[in-house]
């Protein structure tokens, strides 16, 4: 009988232990963090109705309807790797050490990051898709990330590093990256809450749609932005001096037929990207000047939106998976992108600038039962706030040296006294790619003050209320003299608070340094 009692005792304690584990799993929410590369808010219906009739984003919008949309979330350095590093660490580029893509080096993976913290707090974690930080991802029980093209990834038949092993896969990246993420969800450890980072290459350059969407907008003329014909008046040395106008879209971007005389370098670019030439006839013979420029924009925007169509479809698959597996209730779903993008505004593609279209990133989040449906947050949020927010939502300790602040209360509809009224921005990469002058600045709720340095010393001021398109540089306006002084002081205070007090000479050095990448 003693033996029987002991055995019974063992069974009971085993059961309660199991129950305990399930309870923990229930108490801590799961996270599915869906992240794209270069998805502008102008192309998301929940943010902007510019493309709402032709290219809706129903699944992304659904996340917003069921949860919260952040309308003023900003990247602190609007470029791929640096934004990712800021999100992982909750720290500015000058603290996490990852300033640039080009000659950017390796992200120091020995430093603290939020996936590591979640793992320590009992989470099972995975990264699937684009990583783009050169060093091995740390803090993940499983990873499978794009390695082609210095980790930029390709749209067709991509190669991934799966926990350190190179694997060549077949298919369209957005679809198969989703397959791999769902496979991980099927096979993961079910005793622990999970955090899945699903990071698409799409809709990054060269905006290659899936075969079934190649002709999606063929018969239409898509709307042009109001600032498409910006002449950069009063901004000649900055906005007027870039390599991101329609002229810089190349044959690959435009899906032009490969001419027979293509030189070796160009040809390699075609083949390298796994590009499927669409044999679109070159319009150069028939179109010139403004007509050619407009044709290029149409080609670009059609492919960009068609590429996003697959992103939205696949998000639909993920949401359906969560529903089918009874995971909807206790899973936080986030949709975000590393920065914004110019969709023809100021005549451009690409990002980098502290101007609105580029620095604003989409950030949409749902957490059933906790975040009320249709919540709108207009406060200023930056990408360094994401890590501490995720930590607070998962009841994980936030280290002292994290520079961002958790915006969890804002998501829950609370008003936070003393929430930041402005944010600090800094972009370093120069001259490649796209020749964007290094700059830093402050964005308040109404104004934006930018200092461009390196080989010029130029300031710009915008009144976003009067001039949301940032066409009218007020830096020489006498009526704004005292405002400029105040903003300069506030900017200095932010730089000091965040610990970036480098001189222009030292900053130049950051742009010039090859960090080894
Ligand atoms: C590539 C693109 C650029 C783009 C950078 C950075 N050129 O270099 O247009 O700005 O990536 O993008 S391409 O000819 O290779 O497509 S980022 O998303 O990694 O920051
Ligand atoms: Ca990007």
Short mmCIF file of C-alpha atoms and ligand atoms in Angstrom, two decimals:
data_model
loop_
_atom_site.label_atom_id
_atom_site.label_comp_id
_atom_site.label_asym_id
_atom_site.label_seq_id
_atom_site.Cartn_x
_atom_site.Cartn_y
_atom_site.Cartn_z
CA UNK A 1 0.00 0.00 0.00
CA UNK A 2 2.87 2.41 0.77
CA UNK A 3 4.14 1.85 -2.73
CA UNK A 4 0.65 2.46 -4.14
CA UNK A 5 0.28 5.68 -2.16
CA UNK A 6 3.68 6.88 -3.31
CA UNK A 7 2.79 6.06 -6.87
CA UNK A 8 -0.54 7.89 -6.59
CA UNK A 9 1.28 10.85 -5.10
CA UNK A 10 3.74 10.84 -7.98
CA UNK A 11 0.90 10.80 -10.52
CA UNK A 12 -0.91 13.65 -8.78
CA UNK A 13 2.19 15.79 -8.61
CA UNK A 14 2.99 15.05 -12.24
CA UNK A 15 -0.54 16.10 -13.20
CA UNK A 16 -0.34 19.31 -11.25
CA UNK A 17 3.06 20.02 -12.74
CA UNK A 18 1.60 19.57 -16.22
CA UNK A 19 -1.33 21.79 -15.27
CA UNK A 20 1.11 24.40 -14.02
CA UNK A 21 2.94 24.32 -17.32
CA UNK A 22 -0.28 24.75 -19.27
CA UNK A 23 -1.26 27.58 -16.98
CA UNK A 24 2.02 29.39 -17.62
CA UNK A 25 1.54 28.86 -21.31
CA UNK A 26 -1.93 30.36 -21.05
CA UNK A 27 -0.86 33.30 -18.92
CA UNK A 28 1.93 34.42 -21.19
CA UNK A 29 0.68 35.42 -24.63
CA UNK A 30 2.22 34.06 -27.80
CA UNK A 31 3.60 36.53 -30.32
CA UNK A 32 3.46 36.40 -34.10
CA UNK A 33 5.47 39.37 -35.30
CA UNK A 34 4.98 39.76 -39.06
CA UNK A 35 7.55 42.12 -40.53
CA UNK A 36 8.12 43.22 -44.11
CA UNK A 37 10.86 45.14 -45.88
CA UNK A 38 9.99 48.61 -47.24
CA UNK A 39 6.20 48.53 -46.96
CA UNK A 40 4.97 52.13 -47.02
CA UNK A 41 1.91 53.15 -45.02
CA UNK A 42 0.63 54.87 -48.19
CA UNK A 43 0.04 51.34 -49.55
CA UNK A 44 -1.93 50.04 -46.56
CA UNK A 45 -5.64 50.81 -46.65
CA UNK A 46 -5.87 51.00 -42.86
CA UNK A 47 -3.48 53.98 -43.08
CA UNK A 48 -4.22 55.61 -46.36
CA UNK A 49 -6.84 55.35 -49.08
CA UNK A 50 -4.62 56.22 -52.04
CA UNK A 51 -4.85 52.65 -53.40
CA UNK A 52 -7.88 51.42 -51.50
CA UNK A 53 -10.02 50.54 -54.52
CA UNK A 54 -7.33 48.97 -56.64
CA UNK A 55 -5.07 47.35 -54.12
CA UNK A 56 -6.71 46.80 -50.76
CA UNK A 57 -4.86 45.09 -47.92
CA UNK A 58 -7.77 43.24 -46.29
CA UNK A 59 -5.78 40.99 -43.98
CA UNK A 60 -3.44 43.67 -42.67
CA UNK A 61 -6.48 45.93 -42.19
CA UNK A 62 -8.19 43.16 -40.22
CA UNK A 63 -5.38 43.21 -37.66
CA UNK A 64 -5.97 46.95 -37.27
CA UNK A 65 -9.75 46.52 -36.95
CA UNK A 66 -9.35 43.90 -34.27
CA UNK A 67 -6.65 45.85 -32.46
CA UNK A 68 -4.62 49.05 -32.60
CA UNK A 69 -3.05 51.10 -35.36
CA UNK A 70 -0.12 53.40 -34.56
CA UNK A 71 -0.29 56.34 -36.93
CA UNK A 72 2.93 58.01 -35.84
CA UNK A 73 5.41 55.17 -35.45
CA UNK A 74 8.84 56.16 -36.76
CA UNK A 75 12.06 54.45 -37.63
CA UNK A 76 15.04 56.12 -35.92
CA UNK A 77 17.31 55.38 -38.92
CA UNK A 78 15.16 54.51 -41.91
CA UNK A 79 17.12 51.73 -43.50
CA UNK A 80 16.95 47.97 -43.27
CA UNK A 81 19.66 46.52 -41.00
CA UNK A 82 19.85 49.54 -38.68
CA UNK A 83 16.08 49.55 -38.14
CA UNK A 84 16.13 45.83 -37.41
CA UNK A 85 19.01 46.28 -34.94
CA UNK A 86 17.12 49.11 -33.18
CA UNK A 87 14.01 46.95 -32.90
CA UNK A 88 15.93 43.97 -31.48
CA UNK A 89 17.87 45.99 -28.91
CA UNK A 90 15.55 48.89 -28.08
CA UNK A 91 18.57 51.13 -28.67
CA UNK A 92 19.75 53.73 -31.18
CA UNK A 93 22.32 52.86 -33.88
CA UNK A 94 25.10 54.69 -32.01
CA UNK A 95 24.50 52.41 -29.01
CA UNK A 96 23.83 49.05 -30.70
CA UNK A 97 26.68 49.75 -33.14
CA UNK A 98 24.79 48.98 -36.36
CA UNK A 99 24.67 52.24 -38.32
CA UNK A 100 24.54 51.30 -41.99
CA UNK A 101 23.82 48.53 -44.46
CA UNK A 102 26.54 49.26 -46.98
CA UNK A 103 29.89 48.70 -45.25
CA UNK A 104 27.83 48.17 -42.14
CA UNK A 105 29.65 45.17 -40.74
CA UNK A 106 28.15 42.62 -38.42
CA UNK A 107 25.48 43.19 -35.82
CA UNK A 108 27.13 42.42 -32.47
CA UNK A 109 25.12 39.36 -31.53
CA UNK A 110 26.66 39.09 -28.06
CA UNK A 111 24.60 42.09 -26.95
CA UNK A 112 21.21 41.93 -25.28
CA UNK A 113 18.15 41.57 -27.52
CA UNK A 114 14.46 41.02 -26.85
CA UNK A 115 14.33 37.50 -28.41
CA UNK A 116 17.09 36.47 -25.97
CA UNK A 117 15.08 37.92 -23.08
CA UNK A 118 11.91 36.09 -24.18
CA UNK A 119 13.83 32.86 -24.46
CA UNK A 120 15.12 33.31 -20.92
CA UNK A 121 11.58 33.98 -19.81
CA UNK A 122 10.45 30.55 -21.01
CA UNK A 123 9.49 31.32 -24.60
CA UNK A 124 10.25 29.12 -27.56
CA UNK A 125 11.37 31.44 -30.35
CA UNK A 126 11.83 31.36 -34.13
CA UNK A 127 12.96 33.62 -36.92
CA UNK A 128 11.86 32.83 -40.48
CA UNK A 129 12.61 34.99 -43.54
CA UNK A 130 14.81 38.09 -43.82
CA UNK A 131 17.38 38.80 -41.13
CA UNK A 132 19.99 40.98 -42.88
CA UNK A 133 22.29 41.60 -39.92
CA UNK A 134 25.27 39.54 -41.10
CA UNK A 135 25.97 37.83 -37.76
CA UNK A 136 24.25 34.63 -36.68
CA UNK A 137 20.79 35.21 -35.19
CA UNK A 138 20.92 34.63 -31.42
CA UNK A 139 17.99 34.11 -29.10
CA UNK A 140 16.19 31.67 -31.39
CA UNK A 141 15.40 27.98 -30.92
CA UNK A 142 14.96 27.84 -34.67
CA UNK A 143 15.95 30.07 -37.55
CA UNK A 144 15.74 29.94 -41.30
CA UNK A 145 16.79 33.15 -43.04
CA UNK A 146 17.62 34.43 -46.52
CA UNK A 147 21.32 34.38 -47.37
CA UNK A 148 21.41 35.31 -51.07
CA UNK A 149 22.85 38.71 -51.90
CA UNK A 150 24.41 39.62 -48.62
CA UNK A 151 21.20 38.45 -46.92
CA UNK A 152 18.98 40.73 -48.99
CA UNK A 153 17.28 37.58 -50.19
CA UNK A 154 15.72 36.89 -53.58
CA UNK A 155 12.11 36.47 -54.69
CA UNK A 156 12.52 33.18 -56.53
CA UNK A 157 14.14 29.94 -55.34
CA UNK A 158 15.88 31.46 -52.33
CA UNK A 159 18.69 29.94 -50.31
CA UNK A 160 18.25 30.03 -46.54
CA UNK A 161 20.45 29.30 -43.58
CA UNK A 162 18.46 26.83 -41.50
CA UNK A 163 20.06 26.73 -38.07
CA UNK A 164 23.43 27.22 -39.78
CA UNK A 165 22.94 24.82 -42.69
CA UNK A 166 22.55 26.17 -46.21
CA UNK A 167 19.33 25.01 -47.87
CA UNK A 168 18.22 25.84 -51.40
CA UNK A 169 14.45 25.99 -51.74
CA UNK A 170 12.11 26.31 -54.68
CA UNK A 171 9.26 28.70 -55.13
CA UNK A 172 8.20 32.27 -54.53
CA UNK A 173 9.80 33.62 -51.36
CA UNK A 174 6.70 35.16 -49.73
CA UNK A 175 4.75 31.90 -50.10
CA UNK A 176 7.44 29.49 -49.03
CA UNK A 177 8.70 31.65 -46.15
CA UNK A 178 5.13 31.42 -44.81
CA UNK A 179 5.14 27.64 -45.34
CA UNK A 180 8.31 27.33 -43.25
CA UNK A 181 6.88 29.50 -40.49
CA UNK A 182 3.69 27.45 -40.31
CA UNK A 183 5.71 24.23 -40.35
CA UNK A 184 7.62 25.50 -37.33
CA UNK A 185 4.35 26.27 -35.55
CA UNK A 186 3.22 22.70 -36.29
CA UNK A 187 6.35 21.15 -34.85
CA UNK A 188 7.43 23.45 -32.03
CA UNK A 189 7.47 22.65 -28.35
CA UNK A 190 3.86 23.07 -27.23
CA UNK A 191 4.61 23.40 -23.54
CA UNK A 192 6.01 26.89 -23.88
CA UNK A 193 4.54 30.14 -25.13
CA UNK A 194 6.05 31.07 -28.47
CA UNK A 195 7.39 34.06 -30.34
CA UNK A 196 7.54 33.76 -34.10
CA UNK A 197 9.26 36.46 -36.14
CA UNK A 198 8.04 36.09 -39.70
CA UNK A 199 10.07 38.53 -41.78
CA UNK A 200 9.43 38.79 -45.50
CA UNK A 201 11.87 40.05 -48.12
CA UNK A 202 8.86 41.57 -49.88
CA UNK A 203 8.12 44.22 -51.00
CA UNK A 204 11.83 45.21 -51.29
CA UNK A 205 13.41 46.20 -54.58
CA UNK A 206 13.13 44.75 -57.29
CA UNK A 207 9.42 44.36 -56.47
CA UNK A 208 8.92 41.01 -58.18
CA UNK A 209 5.31 39.78 -58.00
CA UNK A 210 4.31 36.14 -57.93
CA UNK A 211 3.53 34.77 -61.42
CA UNK A 212 -0.20 34.86 -60.80
CA UNK A 213 -0.09 38.58 -59.98
CA UNK A 214 2.26 39.76 -62.70
CA UNK A 215 -0.57 41.33 -64.72
CA UNK A 216 -2.73 42.41 -61.80
CA UNK A 217 -2.91 46.10 -62.78
CA UNK A 218 -2.03 45.81 -66.44
CA UNK A 219 -5.01 47.71 -67.82
CA UNK A 220 -5.04 50.53 -65.30
CA UNK A 221 -3.32 53.82 -64.72
CA UNK A 222 -2.53 54.05 -61.02
CA UNK A 223 -2.72 57.40 -59.19
CA UNK A 224 0.34 59.65 -59.06
CA UNK A 225 1.24 61.33 -55.78
CA UNK A 226 0.78 65.10 -55.58
CA UNK A 227 4.51 65.72 -55.21
CA UNK A 228 5.60 63.58 -58.17
CA UNK A 229 6.88 66.67 -59.97
CA UNK A 230 8.73 68.20 -57.02
CA UNK A 231 11.38 70.64 -58.31
CA UNK A 232 13.20 70.67 -54.91
CA UNK A 233 13.04 74.43 -54.61
CA UNK A 234 14.77 75.57 -51.42
CA UNK A 235 16.15 72.02 -50.99
CA UNK A 236 18.53 71.83 -53.96
CA UNK A 237 21.49 70.44 -52.00
CA UNK A 238 19.51 67.78 -50.18
CA UNK A 239 16.33 66.43 -51.77
CA UNK A 240 17.50 67.76 -55.12
CA UNK A 241 20.71 65.75 -55.08
CA UNK A 242 19.84 62.05 -54.82
CA UNK A 243 19.95 58.87 -56.82
CA UNK A 244 16.41 57.80 -56.17
CA UNK A 245 14.43 59.48 -58.89
CA UNK A 246 12.71 57.48 -61.62
CA UNK A 247 15.91 57.84 -63.69
CA UNK A 248 17.58 55.41 -61.31
CA UNK A 249 15.16 52.57 -61.90
CA UNK A 250 17.15 50.03 -63.90
CA UNK A 251 16.18 47.42 -66.47
CA UNK A 252 15.82 44.79 -63.79
CA UNK A 253 13.48 47.00 -61.75
CA UNK A 254 11.41 47.77 -64.83
CA UNK A 255 11.34 44.11 -65.94
CA UNK A 256 12.52 45.07 -69.38
CA UNK A 257 13.40 42.47 -71.94
CA UNK A 258 17.05 41.52 -71.65
CA UNK A 259 18.75 43.06 -74.63
CA UNK A 260 21.23 40.91 -76.44
CA UNK A 261 24.04 43.38 -75.89
CA UNK A 262 23.70 43.44 -72.10
CA UNK A 263 27.15 43.74 -70.60
CA UNK A 264 28.40 41.03 -68.26
CA UNK A 265 27.87 42.98 -65.05
CA UNK A 266 24.27 43.86 -65.89
CA UNK A 267 23.55 40.32 -67.01
CA UNK A 268 24.91 38.91 -63.75
CA UNK A 269 22.59 41.22 -61.85
CA UNK A 270 19.65 39.82 -63.75
CA UNK A 271 20.54 36.22 -63.17
CA UNK A 272 21.75 36.72 -59.60
CA UNK A 273 18.41 37.91 -58.44
CA UNK A 274 16.68 34.84 -59.80
CA UNK A 275 14.81 37.31 -61.94
CA UNK A 276 12.39 36.07 -64.50
CA UNK A 277 12.65 38.60 -67.29
CA UNK A 278 9.16 39.53 -68.31
CA UNK A 279 10.20 40.58 -71.77
CA UNK A 280 8.39 43.87 -71.49
CA UNK A 281 9.34 45.86 -74.56
CA UNK A 282 11.61 48.75 -73.80
CA UNK A 283 9.69 51.99 -74.20
CA UNK A 284 12.88 53.99 -74.68
CA UNK A 285 12.43 54.04 -78.41
CA UNK A 286 8.99 55.55 -78.27
CA UNK A 287 8.89 57.42 -74.98
CA UNK A 288 11.09 60.28 -73.90
CA UNK A 289 11.39 62.77 -71.03
CA UNK A 290 8.30 63.22 -68.90
CA UNK A 291 6.35 60.48 -70.69
CA UNK A 292 9.12 57.96 -70.00
CA UNK A 293 9.32 59.07 -66.40
CA UNK A 294 5.60 58.53 -65.95
CA UNK A 295 5.80 55.14 -67.63
CA UNK A 296 8.55 54.10 -65.21
CA UNK A 297 6.46 55.14 -62.21
CA UNK A 298 3.53 53.04 -63.46
CA UNK A 299 5.73 49.99 -63.95
CA UNK A 300 7.25 50.48 -60.50
CA UNK A 301 4.05 51.06 -58.54
CA UNK A 302 2.20 48.21 -60.26
CA UNK A 303 4.91 45.72 -59.37
CA UNK A 304 5.23 47.09 -55.85
CA UNK A 305 1.51 46.70 -55.16
CA UNK A 306 1.31 43.30 -56.85
CA UNK A 307 4.19 42.12 -54.65
CA UNK A 308 2.25 43.31 -51.61
CA UNK A 309 -0.80 41.36 -52.74
CA UNK A 310 1.09 38.14 -51.94
CA UNK A 311 2.19 39.52 -48.58
CA UNK A 312 -1.41 40.23 -47.65
CA UNK A 313 -2.60 36.80 -48.91
CA UNK A 314 0.02 35.09 -46.79
CA UNK A 315 -0.88 37.12 -43.73
CA UNK A 316 -4.39 35.79 -44.30
CA UNK A 317 -2.98 32.26 -44.18
CA UNK A 318 -1.24 32.97 -40.87
CA UNK A 319 -4.40 34.45 -39.31
CA UNK A 320 -6.40 31.43 -40.50
CA UNK A 321 -3.80 29.07 -39.04
CA UNK A 322 -4.09 30.73 -35.63
CA UNK A 323 -7.88 30.41 -35.79
CA UNK A 324 -7.83 26.78 -36.90
CA UNK A 325 -5.43 25.86 -34.12
CA UNK A 326 -7.30 27.63 -31.37
CA UNK A 327 -4.46 30.10 -30.91
CA UNK A 328 -6.34 33.27 -31.74
CA UNK A 329 -7.30 34.21 -28.19
CA UNK A 330 -3.89 34.15 -26.62
CA UNK A 331 -1.71 35.32 -29.48
CA UNK A 332 -0.54 38.88 -30.06
CA UNK A 333 -0.27 39.55 -33.80
CA UNK A 334 1.84 42.44 -35.03
CA UNK A 335 2.26 43.79 -38.53
CA UNK A 336 5.16 46.19 -39.13
CA UNK A 337 7.85 47.07 -41.64
CA UNK A 338 11.44 48.28 -41.10
CA UNK A 339 10.64 51.77 -42.46
CA UNK A 340 8.42 53.45 -45.00
CA UNK A 341 9.09 54.03 -48.70
CA UNK A 342 8.60 56.67 -51.35
CA UNK A 343 5.90 55.68 -53.80
CA UNK A 344 6.71 58.41 -56.28
CA UNK A 345 6.45 61.23 -53.70
CA UNK A 346 9.08 63.90 -54.50
CA UNK A 347 9.64 61.87 -57.68
CA UNK A 348 11.33 59.05 -55.73
CA UNK A 349 11.53 55.40 -54.80
CA UNK A 350 13.57 54.11 -51.76
CA UNK A 351 13.67 55.56 -48.21
CA UNK A 352 16.49 56.80 -45.88
CA UNK A 353 15.31 60.40 -45.48
CA UNK A 354 13.86 61.88 -42.35
CA UNK A 355 10.93 62.94 -44.54
CA UNK A 356 7.53 61.52 -43.59
CA UNK A 357 7.00 58.78 -46.21
CA UNK A 358 10.31 57.19 -45.33
CA UNK A 359 10.60 57.50 -41.55
CA UNK A 360 6.98 56.49 -40.81
CA UNK A 361 6.71 52.74 -40.38
CA UNK A 362 3.50 50.73 -40.27
CA UNK A 363 2.80 49.29 -36.83
CA UNK A 364 -0.45 47.44 -36.22
CA UNK A 365 -1.10 45.10 -33.30
CA UNK A 366 -3.94 42.98 -31.97
CA UNK A 367 -4.26 41.24 -28.62
CA UNK A 368 -7.78 39.90 -28.15
CA UNK A 369 -9.38 40.81 -24.87
CA UNK A 370 -6.60 43.26 -23.96
CA UNK A 371 -6.41 45.79 -26.79
CA UNK A 372 -9.83 47.11 -27.79
CA UNK A 373 -10.81 46.79 -31.45
CA UNK A 374 -10.29 49.91 -33.58
CA UNK A 375 -7.84 51.55 -31.18
CA UNK A 376 -5.96 54.46 -32.76
CA UNK A 377 -2.70 55.73 -31.25
CA UNK A 378 -1.44 59.08 -32.52
CA UNK A 379 1.39 59.60 -30.03
CA UNK A 380 4.97 59.54 -31.28
CA UNK A 381 6.40 56.01 -31.11
CA UNK A 382 9.79 54.95 -32.39
CA UNK A 383 11.27 51.61 -33.33
CA UNK A 384 13.34 51.47 -30.11
CA UNK A 385 10.04 51.28 -28.17
CA UNK A 386 9.04 47.95 -29.69
CA UNK A 387 11.35 45.73 -27.60
CA UNK A 388 10.29 47.14 -24.20
CA UNK A 389 6.63 46.96 -25.28
CA UNK A 390 6.94 43.28 -26.14
CA UNK A 391 8.67 42.69 -22.82
CA UNK A 392 5.92 44.38 -20.87
CA UNK A 393 3.21 42.47 -22.76
CA UNK A 394 4.93 39.18 -21.95
CA UNK A 395 5.77 40.11 -18.35
CA UNK A 396 9.48 40.01 -19.05
CA UNK A 397 11.87 42.30 -17.20
CA UNK A 398 13.01 45.40 -19.10
CA UNK A 399 16.73 46.11 -18.59
CA UNK A 400 17.66 49.61 -17.40
CA UNK A 401 19.81 50.43 -20.40
CA UNK A 402 17.08 49.89 -23.00
CA UNK A 403 16.52 53.37 -24.48
CA UNK A 404 12.97 52.87 -25.74
CA UNK A 405 9.83 53.07 -23.62
CA UNK A 406 7.00 50.57 -23.51
CA UNK A 407 3.87 51.94 -25.19
CA UNK A 408 1.67 49.19 -23.74
CA UNK A 409 -0.51 51.69 -21.80
CA UNK A 410 -1.21 53.62 -25.01
CA UNK A 411 -2.37 50.39 -26.65
CA UNK A 412 -4.72 49.79 -23.75
CA UNK A 413 -6.29 53.20 -24.33
CA UNK A 414 -4.69 54.92 -21.34
CA UNK A 415 -3.43 58.48 -21.53
CA UNK A 416 0.16 58.60 -20.43
CA UNK A 417 1.21 61.85 -18.81
CA UNK A 418 4.68 62.88 -19.99
CA UNK A 419 4.69 60.63 -23.05
CA UNK A 420 7.38 61.91 -25.41
CA UNK A 421 6.43 64.93 -27.51
CA UNK A 422 9.25 64.52 -30.00
CA UNK A 423 11.78 62.04 -31.30
CA UNK A 424 15.39 62.00 -32.48
CA UNK A 425 16.36 60.65 -35.90
CA UNK A 426 19.78 59.92 -37.44
CA UNK A 427 20.80 58.53 -40.86
CA UNK A 428 24.50 57.81 -41.62
CA UNK A 429 24.94 55.83 -44.85
CA UNK A 430 26.70 57.80 -47.61
CA UNK A 431 27.25 58.07 -50.52
CA UNK A 432 25.98 54.60 -51.38
CA UNK A 433 23.29 53.65 -51.98
CA UNK A 434 21.19 56.43 -53.46
CA UNK A 435 23.35 59.38 -52.42
CA UNK A 436 21.36 60.61 -49.46
CA UNK A 437 23.14 63.27 -47.43
CA UNK A 438 23.79 62.14 -43.81
CA UNK A 439 21.47 63.96 -41.44
CA UNK A 440 19.88 64.00 -38.03
CA UNK A 441 16.98 65.90 -36.56
CA UNK A 442 14.00 66.24 -34.31
CA UNK A 443 10.37 65.54 -35.16
CA UNK A 444 7.79 66.99 -32.82
CA UNK A 445 4.04 66.58 -33.24
CA UNK A 446 3.97 69.64 -35.48
CA UNK A 447 7.48 70.47 -36.67
CA UNK A 448 10.54 68.83 -38.09
CA UNK A 449 14.05 70.27 -37.93
CA UNK A 450 16.82 68.52 -39.85
CA UNK A 451 20.57 69.11 -39.98
CA UNK A 452 22.38 67.79 -43.06
CA UNK A 453 26.14 67.40 -42.61
CA UNK A 454 29.17 65.55 -44.02
CA UNK A 455 30.30 67.95 -46.77
CA UNK A 456 27.52 70.50 -46.40
CA UNK A 457 26.06 72.32 -43.41
CA UNK A 458 22.39 72.76 -44.22
CA UNK A 459 19.29 72.95 -42.05
CA UNK A 460 15.64 72.44 -42.96
CA UNK A 461 12.45 73.20 -41.06
CA UNK A 462 8.95 71.99 -41.89
CA UNK A 463 5.60 72.84 -40.41
CA UNK A 464 3.81 69.49 -40.82
CA UNK A 465 0.45 70.98 -40.02
CA UNK A 466 0.64 73.60 -42.79
CA UNK A 467 2.82 71.60 -45.14
CA UNK A 468 2.41 67.84 -44.62
CA UNK A 469 4.20 67.10 -47.91
CA UNK A 470 7.35 68.92 -46.74
CA UNK A 471 7.72 71.12 -49.81
CA UNK A 472 8.30 74.40 -48.04
CA UNK A 473 11.60 74.67 -46.16
CA UNK A 474 11.10 77.39 -43.54
CA UNK A 475 14.65 77.57 -42.26
CA UNK A 476 15.12 81.11 -43.60
CA UNK A 477 11.71 82.36 -42.46
CA UNK A 478 12.05 85.25 -40.06
CA UNK A 479 8.73 84.43 -38.48
CA UNK A 480 10.20 81.12 -37.34
CA UNK A 481 13.49 82.32 -35.85
CA UNK A 482 12.59 81.79 -32.23
CA UNK A 483 10.95 78.42 -32.99
CA UNK A 484 14.17 77.32 -34.68
CA UNK A 485 16.18 78.28 -31.62
CA UNK A 486 13.82 76.31 -29.37
CA UNK A 487 13.89 73.26 -31.64
CA UNK A 488 17.69 73.36 -31.81
CA UNK A 489 17.81 73.34 -28.02
CA UNK A 490 15.36 70.45 -27.83
CA UNK A 491 17.36 68.53 -30.42
CA UNK A 492 20.53 69.07 -28.41
CA UNK A 493 18.80 67.84 -25.28
CA UNK A 494 17.63 64.68 -27.06
CA UNK A 495 21.11 64.00 -28.43
CA UNK A 496 22.56 64.37 -24.96
CA UNK A 497 19.87 62.22 -23.35
CA UNK A 498 20.44 59.41 -25.85
CA UNK A 499 24.20 59.78 -25.67
CA UNK A 500 25.01 60.83 -29.22
CA UNK A 501 27.21 63.88 -28.80
CA UNK A 502 29.63 63.06 -31.62
CA UNK A 503 31.06 66.04 -33.49
CA UNK A 504 30.42 66.40 -37.21
CA UNK A 505 33.99 65.22 -37.76
CA UNK A 506 33.34 62.06 -35.74
CA UNK A 507 30.03 61.52 -37.50
CA UNK A 508 31.70 61.82 -40.90
CA UNK A 509 33.99 59.10 -39.78
CA UNK A 510 31.03 56.78 -39.14
CA UNK A 511 29.83 57.35 -42.72
CA UNK A 512 33.34 56.75 -44.07
CA UNK A 513 34.21 53.71 -41.99
CA UNK A 514 33.98 50.29 -43.52
CA UNK A 515 32.76 48.29 -40.55
CA UNK A 516 33.68 45.16 -42.41
CA UNK A 517 30.50 44.43 -44.34
C1 LIG B 1 19.84 47.35 -52.33
C2 LIG B 1 18.98 48.12 -53.34
C3 LIG B 1 18.83 49.54 -52.91
C4 LIG B 1 18.31 49.60 -51.50
C5 LIG B 1 19.26 48.83 -50.60
C6 LIG B 1 18.94 48.84 -49.15
N1 LIG B 1 19.60 48.07 -54.64
O1 LIG B 1 21.14 47.82 -52.35
O2 LIG B 1 17.95 50.18 -53.79
O3 LIG B 1 18.21 50.92 -51.04
O4 LIG B 1 19.28 47.49 -51.04
O5 LIG B 1 17.67 48.30 -48.90
S1 LIG B 1 19.47 46.72 -55.52
O6 LIG B 1 19.85 47.07 -56.89
O7 LIG B 1 20.37 45.75 -54.96
O8 LIG B 1 18.10 46.26 -55.43
S2 LIG B 1 17.44 47.77 -47.48
O9 LIG B 1 16.04 47.39 -47.38
O10 LIG B 1 18.32 46.66 -47.28
O11 LIG B 1 17.74 48.89 -46.56
CA1 LIG B 2 14.02 48.01 -45.69
#
